């Protein structure tokens, strides 16, 4: 029996850090409000040491919050993420805060205009990305 894929999905992008738990928790709210299934994705570069304890913890958190978690390995994380977003019909993407204007996140904000992005601050506050340009003052970080 073939299961039909949901029309749209909500995606959480995480790294192999325990602190990414806050992003999964915040994303559950967006998935519930948009009535979409929740997925979690971590894309790692091959050969780069990972934190297996953190990934195992995040798998547990994803399960607790009703999400399916996928870990992919790629030499081009941005491309892997974009393909995952397109292949899985993602309409909402929830991430941590970008590191700067050259961040993969900021580049995706500018190119994936059909996806609504949200960021989660280190203290767990959820913010919708309304302006798709990196602006330090919008992120509440000092200049």
PDB file of C-alpha atoms in Angstrom:
ATOM      1  CA  UNK A   1       0.000   0.000   0.000  1.00  0.00           C
ATOM      2  CA  UNK A   2       1.375   3.412  -0.971  1.00  0.00           C
ATOM      3  CA  UNK A   3       1.127   6.146   1.599  1.00  0.00           C
ATOM      4  CA  UNK A   4       0.448   9.594   0.209  1.00  0.00           C
ATOM      5  CA  UNK A   5       3.030  12.233   1.078  1.00  0.00           C
ATOM      6  CA  UNK A   6       1.637  15.195   2.969  1.00  0.00           C
ATOM      7  CA  UNK A   7       1.155  18.254   0.803  1.00  0.00           C
ATOM      8  CA  UNK A   8       3.444  20.402   2.963  1.00  0.00           C
ATOM      9  CA  UNK A   9       5.951  19.939   5.787  1.00  0.00           C
ATOM     10  CA  UNK A  10       7.629  21.944   8.516  1.00  0.00           C
ATOM     11  CA  UNK A  11      11.391  21.442   8.808  1.00  0.00           C
ATOM     12  CA  UNK A  12      13.810  22.021  11.667  1.00  0.00           C
ATOM     13  CA  UNK A  13      17.475  22.465  10.751  1.00  0.00           C
ATOM     14  CA  UNK A  14      19.851  21.411  13.521  1.00  0.00           C
ATOM     15  CA  UNK A  15      23.531  20.815  14.103  1.00  0.00           C
ATOM     16  CA  UNK A  16      25.011  18.214  16.431  1.00  0.00           C
ATOM     17  CA  UNK A  17      24.628  20.379  19.544  1.00  0.00           C
ATOM     18  CA  UNK A  18      22.477  19.715  22.602  1.00  0.00           C
ATOM     19  CA  UNK A  19      21.268  23.337  22.457  1.00  0.00           C
ATOM     20  CA  UNK A  20      19.340  22.580  19.238  1.00  0.00           C
ATOM     21  CA  UNK A  21      16.642  20.999  21.413  1.00  0.00           C
ATOM     22  CA  UNK A  22      15.109  24.478  21.783  1.00  0.00           C
ATOM     23  CA  UNK A  23      14.660  24.714  17.994  1.00  0.00           C
ATOM     24  CA  UNK A  24      12.741  21.437  17.809  1.00  0.00           C
ATOM     25  CA  UNK A  25      10.474  22.522  20.681  1.00  0.00           C
ATOM     26  CA  UNK A  26       9.724  25.892  19.050  1.00  0.00           C
ATOM     27  CA  UNK A  27       9.134  24.279  15.658  1.00  0.00           C
ATOM     28  CA  UNK A  28       6.434  22.024  17.102  1.00  0.00           C
ATOM     29  CA  UNK A  29       4.347  25.189  17.617  1.00  0.00           C
ATOM     30  CA  UNK A  30       4.740  26.211  13.949  1.00  0.00           C
ATOM     31  CA  UNK A  31       3.914  22.695  12.749  1.00  0.00           C
ATOM     32  CA  UNK A  32       0.789  22.634  14.912  1.00  0.00           C
ATOM     33  CA  UNK A  33      -0.346  26.094  13.774  1.00  0.00           C
ATOM     34  CA  UNK A  34       0.183  25.202  10.113  1.00  0.00           C
ATOM     35  CA  UNK A  35      -1.202  21.666  10.524  1.00  0.00           C
ATOM     36  CA  UNK A  36       1.918  20.168   8.919  1.00  0.00           C
ATOM     37  CA  UNK A  37       4.091  17.202   9.858  1.00  0.00           C
ATOM     38  CA  UNK A  38       7.362  18.061  11.586  1.00  0.00           C
ATOM     39  CA  UNK A  39      10.723  16.874  10.251  1.00  0.00           C
ATOM     40  CA  UNK A  40      14.214  17.471  11.631  1.00  0.00           C
ATOM     41  CA  UNK A  41      17.319  17.556   9.420  1.00  0.00           C
ATOM     42  CA  UNK A  42      21.000  17.670  10.288  1.00  0.00           C
ATOM     43  CA  UNK A  43      23.470  17.900   7.401  1.00  0.00           C
ATOM     44  CA  UNK A  44      27.056  17.158   8.300  1.00  0.00           C
ATOM     45  CA  UNK A  45      30.253  17.248   6.277  1.00  0.00           C
ATOM     46  CA  UNK A  46      31.931  13.853   5.821  1.00  0.00           C
ATOM     47  CA  UNK A  47      35.101  13.479   7.872  1.00  0.00           C
ATOM     48  CA  UNK A  48      34.188  16.261  10.312  1.00  0.00           C
ATOM     49  CA  UNK A  49      33.989  14.910  13.868  1.00  0.00           C
ATOM     50  CA  UNK A  50      30.397  14.745  15.088  1.00  0.00           C
ATOM     51  CA  UNK A  51      28.913  14.737  18.570  1.00  0.00           C
ATOM     52  CA  UNK A  52      27.097  11.378  18.652  1.00  0.00           C
ATOM     53  CA  UNK A  53      25.707  11.961  22.152  1.00  0.00           C
ATOM     54  CA  UNK A  54      24.073  15.218  21.036  1.00  0.00           C
ATOM     55  CA  UNK A  55      22.658  13.602  17.891  1.00  0.00           C
ATOM     56  CA  UNK A  56      21.227  10.723  19.935  1.00  0.00           C
ATOM     57  CA  UNK A  57      19.694  13.264  22.322  1.00  0.00           C
ATOM     58  CA  UNK A  58      18.169  15.205  19.410  1.00  0.00           C
ATOM     59  CA  UNK A  59      16.727  11.993  17.929  1.00  0.00           C
ATOM     60  CA  UNK A  60      15.007  11.449  21.285  1.00  0.00           C
ATOM     61  CA  UNK A  61      13.703  15.017  21.409  1.00  0.00           C
ATOM     62  CA  UNK A  62      12.444  14.747  17.820  1.00  0.00           C
ATOM     63  CA  UNK A  63      10.586  11.541  18.692  1.00  0.00           C
ATOM     64  CA  UNK A  64       9.144  13.132  21.843  1.00  0.00           C
ATOM     65  CA  UNK A  65       7.814  16.041  19.749  1.00  0.00           C
ATOM     66  CA  UNK A  66       6.388  13.800  17.031  1.00  0.00           C
ATOM     67  CA  UNK A  67       9.047  14.545  14.426  1.00  0.00           C
ATOM     68  CA  UNK A  68      11.036  12.350  12.072  1.00  0.00           C
ATOM     69  CA  UNK A  69      14.779  13.115  12.161  1.00  0.00           C
ATOM     70  CA  UNK A  70      17.166  12.619   9.244  1.00  0.00           C
ATOM     71  CA  UNK A  71      20.944  12.944   9.259  1.00  0.00           C
ATOM     72  CA  UNK A  72      22.657  13.431   5.902  1.00  0.00           C
ATOM     73  CA  UNK A  73      26.319  13.736   5.001  1.00  0.00           C
ATOM     74  CA  UNK A  74      27.327  16.108   2.218  1.00  0.00           C
ATOM     75  CA  UNK A  75      30.326  18.086   1.005  1.00  0.00           C
ATOM     76  CA  UNK A  76      27.803  20.807   0.078  1.00  0.00           C
ATOM     77  CA  UNK A  77      25.410  21.238   3.036  1.00  0.00           C
ATOM     78  CA  UNK A  78      23.493  24.120   1.436  1.00  0.00           C
ATOM     79  CA  UNK A  79      22.717  22.066  -1.655  1.00  0.00           C
ATOM     80  CA  UNK A  80      21.678  19.076   0.464  1.00  0.00           C
ATOM     81  CA  UNK A  81      19.342  21.259   2.528  1.00  0.00           C
ATOM     82  CA  UNK A  82      17.802  22.914  -0.548  1.00  0.00           C
ATOM     83  CA  UNK A  83      17.182  19.512  -2.164  1.00  0.00           C
ATOM     84  CA  UNK A  84      15.615  18.207   1.047  1.00  0.00           C
ATOM     85  CA  UNK A  85      13.364  21.281   1.263  1.00  0.00           C
ATOM     86  CA  UNK A  86      12.215  20.883  -2.335  1.00  0.00           C
ATOM     87  CA  UNK A  87      11.852  17.084  -2.230  1.00  0.00           C
ATOM     88  CA  UNK A  88       9.815  17.216   0.992  1.00  0.00           C
ATOM     89  CA  UNK A  89       7.594  20.179   0.082  1.00  0.00           C
ATOM     90  CA  UNK A  90       8.752  22.244   3.046  1.00  0.00           C
ATOM     91  CA  UNK A  91       6.757  25.433   3.656  1.00  0.00           C
ATOM     92  CA  UNK A  92       8.153  26.357   7.084  1.00  0.00           C
ATOM     93  CA  UNK A  93      11.815  26.123   8.094  1.00  0.00           C
ATOM     94  CA  UNK A  94      12.955  26.751  11.660  1.00  0.00           C
ATOM     95  CA  UNK A  95      16.626  27.285  12.497  1.00  0.00           C
ATOM     96  CA  UNK A  96      18.969  28.755  15.032  1.00  0.00           C
ATOM     97  CA  UNK A  97      20.487  32.168  14.494  1.00  0.00           C
ATOM     98  CA  UNK A  98      22.753  32.784  11.460  1.00  0.00           C
ATOM     99  CA  UNK A  99      26.452  33.374  12.100  1.00  0.00           C
ATOM    100  CA  UNK A 100      26.654  36.337   9.740  1.00  0.00           C
ATOM    101  CA  UNK A 101      25.629  37.633   6.354  1.00  0.00           C
ATOM    102  CA  UNK A 102      27.579  34.847   4.591  1.00  0.00           C
ATOM    103  CA  UNK A 103      25.678  32.177   6.509  1.00  0.00           C
ATOM    104  CA  UNK A 104      23.989  29.334   4.629  1.00  0.00           C
ATOM    105  CA  UNK A 105      20.776  30.415   6.379  1.00  0.00           C
ATOM    106  CA  UNK A 106      20.867  33.951   4.989  1.00  0.00           C
ATOM    107  CA  UNK A 107      21.583  32.650   1.480  1.00  0.00           C
ATOM    108  CA  UNK A 108      18.567  30.333   1.750  1.00  0.00           C
ATOM    109  CA  UNK A 109      16.346  33.196   2.975  1.00  0.00           C
ATOM    110  CA  UNK A 110      17.171  35.034  -0.265  1.00  0.00           C
ATOM    111  CA  UNK A 111      16.694  32.104  -2.654  1.00  0.00           C
ATOM    112  CA  UNK A 112      13.861  30.017  -1.191  1.00  0.00           C
ATOM    113  CA  UNK A 113      11.133  32.636  -1.341  1.00  0.00           C
ATOM    114  CA  UNK A 114       8.315  30.073  -1.144  1.00  0.00           C
ATOM    115  CA  UNK A 115       9.517  28.910   2.299  1.00  0.00           C
ATOM    116  CA  UNK A 116       8.662  30.823   5.468  1.00  0.00           C
ATOM    117  CA  UNK A 117      11.718  30.942   7.739  1.00  0.00           C
ATOM    118  CA  UNK A 118      11.777  31.300  11.505  1.00  0.00           C
ATOM    119  CA  UNK A 119      14.754  31.618  13.840  1.00  0.00           C
ATOM    120  CA  UNK A 120      14.996  30.591  17.465  1.00  0.00           C
ATOM    121  CA  UNK A 121      17.231  32.679  19.697  1.00  0.00           C
ATOM    122  CA  UNK A 122      19.586  31.087  22.241  1.00  0.00           C
ATOM    123  CA  UNK A 123      16.986  31.739  24.958  1.00  0.00           C
ATOM    124  CA  UNK A 124      14.250  29.993  22.942  1.00  0.00           C
ATOM    125  CA  UNK A 125      12.391  32.974  21.442  1.00  0.00           C
ATOM    126  CA  UNK A 126      10.811  32.248  18.066  1.00  0.00           C
ATOM    127  CA  UNK A 127      11.044  34.977  15.403  1.00  0.00           C
ATOM    128  CA  UNK A 128       9.621  35.007  11.896  1.00  0.00           C
ATOM    129  CA  UNK A 129      12.122  36.121   9.238  1.00  0.00           C
ATOM    130  CA  UNK A 130      10.264  39.007   7.618  1.00  0.00           C
ATOM    131  CA  UNK A 131      13.229  40.754   6.009  1.00  0.00           C
ATOM    132  CA  UNK A 132      15.380  38.356   4.038  1.00  0.00           C
ATOM    133  CA  UNK A 133      18.554  40.370   4.500  1.00  0.00           C
ATOM    134  CA  UNK A 134      20.989  39.830   7.352  1.00  0.00           C
ATOM    135  CA  UNK A 135      20.769  42.780   9.716  1.00  0.00           C
ATOM    136  CA  UNK A 136      22.638  42.557  12.970  1.00  0.00           C
ATOM    137  CA  UNK A 137      20.258  44.943  14.737  1.00  0.00           C
ATOM    138  CA  UNK A 138      17.273  42.728  13.858  1.00  0.00           C
ATOM    139  CA  UNK A 139      18.968  39.798  15.528  1.00  0.00           C
ATOM    140  CA  UNK A 140      19.646  41.766  18.704  1.00  0.00           C
ATOM    141  CA  UNK A 141      23.405  41.327  18.491  1.00  0.00           C
ATOM    142  CA  UNK A 142      25.821  44.174  19.142  1.00  0.00           C
ATOM    143  CA  UNK A 143      27.515  45.858  16.199  1.00  0.00           C
TER     144      UNK A 143
END
